[in-house]
mmCIF file of C-alpha atoms in Angstrom:
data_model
loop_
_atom_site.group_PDB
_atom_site.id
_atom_site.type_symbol
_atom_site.label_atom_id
_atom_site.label_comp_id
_atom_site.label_asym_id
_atom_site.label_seq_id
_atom_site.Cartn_x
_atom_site.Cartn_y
_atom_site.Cartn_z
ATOM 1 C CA UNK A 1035 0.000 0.000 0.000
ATOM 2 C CA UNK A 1036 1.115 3.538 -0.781
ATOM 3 C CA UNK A 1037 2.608 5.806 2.446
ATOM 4 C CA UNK A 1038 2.994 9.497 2.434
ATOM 5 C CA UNK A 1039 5.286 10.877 5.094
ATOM 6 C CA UNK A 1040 5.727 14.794 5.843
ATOM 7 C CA UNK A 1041 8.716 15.963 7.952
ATOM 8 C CA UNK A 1042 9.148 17.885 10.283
ATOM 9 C CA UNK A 1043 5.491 17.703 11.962
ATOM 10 C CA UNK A 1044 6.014 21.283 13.752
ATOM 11 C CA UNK A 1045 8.820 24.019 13.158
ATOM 12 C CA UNK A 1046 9.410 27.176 14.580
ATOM 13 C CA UNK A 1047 11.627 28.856 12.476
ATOM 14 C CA UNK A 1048 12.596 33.018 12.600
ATOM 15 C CA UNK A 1049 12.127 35.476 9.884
ATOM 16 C CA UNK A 1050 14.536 35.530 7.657
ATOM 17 C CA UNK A 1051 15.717 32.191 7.852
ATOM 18 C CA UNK A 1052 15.826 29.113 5.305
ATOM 19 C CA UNK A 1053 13.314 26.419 5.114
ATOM 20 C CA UNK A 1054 13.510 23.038 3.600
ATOM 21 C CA UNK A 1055 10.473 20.577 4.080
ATOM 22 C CA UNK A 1056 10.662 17.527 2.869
ATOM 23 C CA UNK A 1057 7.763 14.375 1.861
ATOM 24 C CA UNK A 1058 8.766 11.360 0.237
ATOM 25 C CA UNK A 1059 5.740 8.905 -0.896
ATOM 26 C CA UNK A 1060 6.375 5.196 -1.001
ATOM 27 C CA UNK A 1061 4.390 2.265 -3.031
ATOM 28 C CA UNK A 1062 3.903 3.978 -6.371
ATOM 29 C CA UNK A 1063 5.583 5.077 -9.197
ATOM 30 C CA UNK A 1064 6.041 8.235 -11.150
ATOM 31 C CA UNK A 1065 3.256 9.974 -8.719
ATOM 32 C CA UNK A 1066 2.336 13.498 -8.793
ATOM 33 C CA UNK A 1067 3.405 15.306 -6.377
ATOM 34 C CA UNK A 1068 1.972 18.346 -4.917
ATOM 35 C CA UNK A 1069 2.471 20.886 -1.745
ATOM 36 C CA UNK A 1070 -0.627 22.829 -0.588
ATOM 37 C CA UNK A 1071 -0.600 25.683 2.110
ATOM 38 C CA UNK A 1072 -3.545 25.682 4.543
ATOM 39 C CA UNK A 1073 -3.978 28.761 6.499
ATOM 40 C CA UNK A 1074 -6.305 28.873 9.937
ATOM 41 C CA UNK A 1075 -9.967 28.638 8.696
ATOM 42 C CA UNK A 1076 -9.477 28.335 5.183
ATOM 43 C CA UNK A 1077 -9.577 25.952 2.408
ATOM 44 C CA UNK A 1078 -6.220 24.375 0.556
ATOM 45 C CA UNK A 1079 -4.009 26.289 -1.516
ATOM 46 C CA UNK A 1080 -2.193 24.731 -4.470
ATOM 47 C CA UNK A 1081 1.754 25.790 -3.822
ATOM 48 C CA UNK A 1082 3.291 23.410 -6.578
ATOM 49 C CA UNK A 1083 2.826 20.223 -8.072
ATOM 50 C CA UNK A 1084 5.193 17.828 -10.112
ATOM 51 C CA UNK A 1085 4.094 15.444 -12.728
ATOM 52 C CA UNK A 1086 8.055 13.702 -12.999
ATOM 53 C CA UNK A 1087 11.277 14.616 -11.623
ATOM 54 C CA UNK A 1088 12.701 17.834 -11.973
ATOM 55 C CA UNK A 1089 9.249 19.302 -13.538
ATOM 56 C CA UNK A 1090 7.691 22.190 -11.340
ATOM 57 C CA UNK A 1091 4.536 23.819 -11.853
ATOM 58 C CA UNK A 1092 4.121 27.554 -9.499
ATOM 59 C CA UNK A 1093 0.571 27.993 -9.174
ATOM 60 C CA UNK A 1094 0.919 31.294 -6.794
ATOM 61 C CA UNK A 1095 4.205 33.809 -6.639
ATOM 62 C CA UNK A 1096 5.680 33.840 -3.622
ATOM 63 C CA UNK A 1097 9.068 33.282 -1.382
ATOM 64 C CA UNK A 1098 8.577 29.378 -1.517
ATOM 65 C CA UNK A 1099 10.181 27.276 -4.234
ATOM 66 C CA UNK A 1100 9.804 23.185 -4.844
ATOM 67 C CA UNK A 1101 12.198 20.845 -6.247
ATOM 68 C CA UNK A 1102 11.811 17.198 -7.293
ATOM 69 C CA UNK A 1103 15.051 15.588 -7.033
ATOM 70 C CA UNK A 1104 14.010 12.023 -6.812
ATOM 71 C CA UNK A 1105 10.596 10.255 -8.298
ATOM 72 C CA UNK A 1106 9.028 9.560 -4.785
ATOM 73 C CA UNK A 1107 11.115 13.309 -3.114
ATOM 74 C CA UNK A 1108 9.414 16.394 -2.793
ATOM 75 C CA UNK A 1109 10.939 19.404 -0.939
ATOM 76 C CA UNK A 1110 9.774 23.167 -0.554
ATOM 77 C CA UNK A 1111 12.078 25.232 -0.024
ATOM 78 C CA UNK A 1112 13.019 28.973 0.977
ATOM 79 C CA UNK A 1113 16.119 31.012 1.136
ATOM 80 C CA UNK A 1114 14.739 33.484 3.456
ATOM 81 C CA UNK A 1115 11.315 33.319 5.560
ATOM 82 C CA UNK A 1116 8.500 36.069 5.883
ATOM 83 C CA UNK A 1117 5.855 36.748 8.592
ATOM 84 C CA UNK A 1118 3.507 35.727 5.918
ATOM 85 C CA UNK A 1119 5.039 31.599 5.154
ATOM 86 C CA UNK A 1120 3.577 30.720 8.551
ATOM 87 C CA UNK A 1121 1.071 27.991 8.072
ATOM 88 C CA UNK A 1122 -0.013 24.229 7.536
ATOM 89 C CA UNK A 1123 2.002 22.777 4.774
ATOM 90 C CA UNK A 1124 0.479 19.648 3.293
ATOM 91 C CA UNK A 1125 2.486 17.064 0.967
ATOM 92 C CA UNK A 1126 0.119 15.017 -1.415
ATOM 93 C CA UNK A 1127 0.143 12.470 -3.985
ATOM 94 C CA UNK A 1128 -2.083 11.273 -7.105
ATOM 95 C CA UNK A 1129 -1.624 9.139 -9.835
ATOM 96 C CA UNK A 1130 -3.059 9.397 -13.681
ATOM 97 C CA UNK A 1131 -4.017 13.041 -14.917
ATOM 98 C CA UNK A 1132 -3.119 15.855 -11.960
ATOM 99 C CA UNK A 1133 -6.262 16.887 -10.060
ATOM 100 C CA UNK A 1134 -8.721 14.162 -11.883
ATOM 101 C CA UNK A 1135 -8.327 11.516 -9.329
ATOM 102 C CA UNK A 1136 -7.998 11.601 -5.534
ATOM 103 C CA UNK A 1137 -5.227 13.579 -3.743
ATOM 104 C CA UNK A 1138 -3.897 11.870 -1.027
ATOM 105 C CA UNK A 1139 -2.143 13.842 1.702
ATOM 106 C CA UNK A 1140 0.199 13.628 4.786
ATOM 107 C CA UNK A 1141 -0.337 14.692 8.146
ATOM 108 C CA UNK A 1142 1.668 18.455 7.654
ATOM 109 C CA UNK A 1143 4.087 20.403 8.832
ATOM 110 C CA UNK A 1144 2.660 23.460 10.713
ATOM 111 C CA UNK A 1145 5.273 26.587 10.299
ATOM 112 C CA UNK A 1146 5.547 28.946 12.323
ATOM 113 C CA UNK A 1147 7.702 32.320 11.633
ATOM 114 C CA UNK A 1148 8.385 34.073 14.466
ATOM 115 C CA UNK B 350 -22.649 24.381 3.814
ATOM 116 C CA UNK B 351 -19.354 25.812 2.367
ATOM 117 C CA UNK B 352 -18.682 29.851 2.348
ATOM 118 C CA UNK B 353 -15.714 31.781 2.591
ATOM 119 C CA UNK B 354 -14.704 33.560 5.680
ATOM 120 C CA UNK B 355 -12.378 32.921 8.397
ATOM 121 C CA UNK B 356 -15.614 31.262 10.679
ATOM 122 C CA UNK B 357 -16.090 27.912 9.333
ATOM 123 C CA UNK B 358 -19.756 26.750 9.105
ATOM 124 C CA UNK B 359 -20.791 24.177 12.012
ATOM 125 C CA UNK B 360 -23.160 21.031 11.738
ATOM 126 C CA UNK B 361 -23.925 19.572 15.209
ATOM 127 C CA UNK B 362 -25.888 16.093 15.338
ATOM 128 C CA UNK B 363 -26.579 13.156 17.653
ATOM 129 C CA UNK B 364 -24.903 10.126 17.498
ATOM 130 C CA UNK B 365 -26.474 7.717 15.093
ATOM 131 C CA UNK B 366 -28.613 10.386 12.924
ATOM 132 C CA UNK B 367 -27.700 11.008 9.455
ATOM 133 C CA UNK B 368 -25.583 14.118 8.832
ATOM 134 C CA UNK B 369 -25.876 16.113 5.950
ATOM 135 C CA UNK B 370 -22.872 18.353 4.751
ATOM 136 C CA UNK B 371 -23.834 20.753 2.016
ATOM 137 C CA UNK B 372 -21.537 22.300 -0.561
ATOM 138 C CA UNK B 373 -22.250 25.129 -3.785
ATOM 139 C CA UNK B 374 -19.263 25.221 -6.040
ATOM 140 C CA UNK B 375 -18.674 27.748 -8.590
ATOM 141 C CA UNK B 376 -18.203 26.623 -12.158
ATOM 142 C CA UNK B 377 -20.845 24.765 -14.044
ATOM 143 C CA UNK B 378 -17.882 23.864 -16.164
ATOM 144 C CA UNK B 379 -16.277 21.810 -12.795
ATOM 145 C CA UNK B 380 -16.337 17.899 -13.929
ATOM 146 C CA UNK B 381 -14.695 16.340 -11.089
ATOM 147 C CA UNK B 382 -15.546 16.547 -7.265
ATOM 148 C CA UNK B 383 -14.092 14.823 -4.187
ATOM 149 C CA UNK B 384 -14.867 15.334 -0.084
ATOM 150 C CA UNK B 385 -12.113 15.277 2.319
ATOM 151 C CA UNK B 386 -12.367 14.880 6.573
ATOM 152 C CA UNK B 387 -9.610 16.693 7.968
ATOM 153 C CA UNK B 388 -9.420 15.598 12.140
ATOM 154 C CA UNK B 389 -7.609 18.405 13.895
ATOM 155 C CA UNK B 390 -3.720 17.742 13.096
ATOM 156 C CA UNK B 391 -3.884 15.818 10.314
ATOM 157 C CA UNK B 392 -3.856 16.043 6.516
ATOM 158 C CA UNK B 393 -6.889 16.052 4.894
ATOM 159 C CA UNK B 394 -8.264 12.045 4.607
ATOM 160 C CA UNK B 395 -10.306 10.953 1.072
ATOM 161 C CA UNK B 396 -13.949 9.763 1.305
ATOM 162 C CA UNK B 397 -15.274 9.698 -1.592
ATOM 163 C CA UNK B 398 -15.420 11.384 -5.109
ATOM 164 C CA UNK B 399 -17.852 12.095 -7.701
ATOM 165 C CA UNK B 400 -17.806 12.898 -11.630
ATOM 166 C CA UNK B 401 -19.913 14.890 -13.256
ATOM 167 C CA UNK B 402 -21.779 11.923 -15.524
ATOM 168 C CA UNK B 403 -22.861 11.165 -12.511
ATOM 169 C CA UNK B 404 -25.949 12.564 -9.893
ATOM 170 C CA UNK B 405 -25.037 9.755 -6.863
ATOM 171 C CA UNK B 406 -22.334 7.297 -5.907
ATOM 172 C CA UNK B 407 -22.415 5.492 -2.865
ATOM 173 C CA UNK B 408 -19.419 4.651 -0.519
ATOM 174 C CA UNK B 409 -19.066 2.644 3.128
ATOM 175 C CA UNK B 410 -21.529 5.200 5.004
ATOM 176 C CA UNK B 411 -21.323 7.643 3.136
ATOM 177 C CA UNK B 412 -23.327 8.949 -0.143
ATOM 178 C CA UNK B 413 -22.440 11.908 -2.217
ATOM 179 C CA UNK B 414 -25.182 13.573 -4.449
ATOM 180 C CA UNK B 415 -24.536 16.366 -7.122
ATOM 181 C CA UNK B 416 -26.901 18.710 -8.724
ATOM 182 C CA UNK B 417 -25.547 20.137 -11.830
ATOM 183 C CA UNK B 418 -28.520 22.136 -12.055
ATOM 184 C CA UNK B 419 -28.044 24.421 -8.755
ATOM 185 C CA UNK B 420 -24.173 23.823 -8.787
ATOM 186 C CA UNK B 421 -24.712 21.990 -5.179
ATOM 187 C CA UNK B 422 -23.055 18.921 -3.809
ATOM 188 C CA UNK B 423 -23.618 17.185 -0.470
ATOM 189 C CA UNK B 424 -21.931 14.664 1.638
ATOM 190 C CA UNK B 425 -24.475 12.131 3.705
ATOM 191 C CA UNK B 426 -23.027 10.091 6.254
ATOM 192 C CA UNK B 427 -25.647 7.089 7.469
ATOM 193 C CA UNK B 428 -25.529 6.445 11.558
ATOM 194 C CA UNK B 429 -22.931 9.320 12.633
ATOM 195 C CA UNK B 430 -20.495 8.243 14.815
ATOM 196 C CA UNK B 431 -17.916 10.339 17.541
ATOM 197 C CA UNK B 432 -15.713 9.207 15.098
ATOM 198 C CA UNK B 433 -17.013 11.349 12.035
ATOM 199 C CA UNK B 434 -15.985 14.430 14.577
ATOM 200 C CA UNK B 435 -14.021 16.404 12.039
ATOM 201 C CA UNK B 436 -13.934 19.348 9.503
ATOM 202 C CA UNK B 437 -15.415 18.055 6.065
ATOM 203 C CA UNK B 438 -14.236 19.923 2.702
ATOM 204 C CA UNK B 439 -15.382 19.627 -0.584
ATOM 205 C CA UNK B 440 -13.261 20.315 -3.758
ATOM 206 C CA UNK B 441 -13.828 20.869 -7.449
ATOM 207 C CA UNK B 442 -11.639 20.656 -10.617
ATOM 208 C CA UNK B 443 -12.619 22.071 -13.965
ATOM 209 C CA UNK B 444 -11.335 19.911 -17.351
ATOM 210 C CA UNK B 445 -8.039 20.968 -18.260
ATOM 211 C CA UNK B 446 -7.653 23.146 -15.306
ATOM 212 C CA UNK B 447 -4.363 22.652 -13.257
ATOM 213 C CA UNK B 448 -6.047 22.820 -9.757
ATOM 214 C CA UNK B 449 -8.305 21.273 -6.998
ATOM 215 C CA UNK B 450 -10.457 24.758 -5.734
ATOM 216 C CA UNK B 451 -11.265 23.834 -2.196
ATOM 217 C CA UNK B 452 -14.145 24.935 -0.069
ATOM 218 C CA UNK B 453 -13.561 25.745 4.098
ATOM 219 C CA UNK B 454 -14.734 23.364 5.371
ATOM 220 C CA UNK B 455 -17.541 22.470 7.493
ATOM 221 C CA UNK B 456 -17.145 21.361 11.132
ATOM 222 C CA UNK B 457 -19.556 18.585 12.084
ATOM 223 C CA UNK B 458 -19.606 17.773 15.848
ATOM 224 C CA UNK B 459 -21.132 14.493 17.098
ATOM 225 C CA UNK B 460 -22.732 14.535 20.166
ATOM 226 C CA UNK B 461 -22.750 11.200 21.932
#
């Protein structure tokens, strides 16, 4: 059966530093890969996805980048954090066409900036 | 039902009713739909999804309707449990477009 895992869980990180998140999925090849941002109270918003190693799609402008460096590796990155990146970071896989068939997600990695 | 704001819409029922989560998405052009229960925590968790050549499908509890006509879709969990505590989110994806557009959720509370 296919695993998603999201690390760190928590981070408190201060403004101005880097960030590097990481989510590897297990039990399936050539997924797509995808980081969403969920603020408090709000729906999911689409950060990147990947549909093969090395291929990024930016859905919103922002500090964040993603890079794919491995089939089953995902990592978002930043070089320096704002304020504004704290949040609920969620990791998710799919298989087939991107956003046709179900997403499935990790358990997050809540960022705070301070 | 979905809206957007930072207060998330609440659904409190007794243990063993039937809950009924209620969702209006935007684009009559949206062909794909899928809930999600998101316990606090945790990533969002897959129920069930729903094309849109399709009015009903039918999972382990749980039934999803969709009316194309009104742009509403709804969630309907048989026999509630304390389990089914959780915030419930619909999403929609429009052929060819490059995204899932969730709702906010809707926080259903089970009351033993």
């Amino acid at each position: 059966s296919q695993t998603i895992h999201q690390w760190p869980a928590t981070l408190v990180q201060p403004v101005g530093s880097p960030l590097s998140l990481e989510c590897t999925v297990e039990g399936t090849s050539n997924p797509n890969l995808y980081w969403y941002r969920q603020a408090a109270g709000r729906g999911l918003q689409l950060l990147f996805y990947s549909v093969g190693i090395g291929q990024i799609s930016s859905e919103v402008p922002q500090n964040l980048s993603a890079s794919r460096p491995q089939d089953r590796q995902f990592i978002l990155s930043s070089k320096k954090l704002l304020l504004s990146d704290s949040g609920f970071y969620l990791c998710a896989w799919s298989v087939g066409v991107p956003f046709t068939s179900p997403l499935h997600f990790g358990n997050g990695t809540r960022l705070t900036v301070t | 039902g979905e809206s957007v704001g930072l207060h998330l819409p609440t659904l409190s029922v007794q243990e063993g009713d039937n809950s009924i989560i209620n969702c209006a998405y935007s684009n009559s052009a949206s062909d794909y739909f899928i809930w999600y229960k998101q316990e606090s925590g945790k990533g969002p968790q897959f129920i069930i999804d729903i094309r849109s050549n399709m009015d009903k499908r039918q999972g382990q509890r749980v039934t999803v309707l969709l009316n194309k006509t009104v742009k509403h879709l709804s969630l309907q969990i048989a026999a509630t449990q304390p389990g089914d505590s959780a915030v419930y989110f619909c999403a929609e994806n429009m052929a060819g477009a490059n995204n899932l557009f969730f709702g906010t959720g809707t926080r259903l509370t089970v009351i033993p």
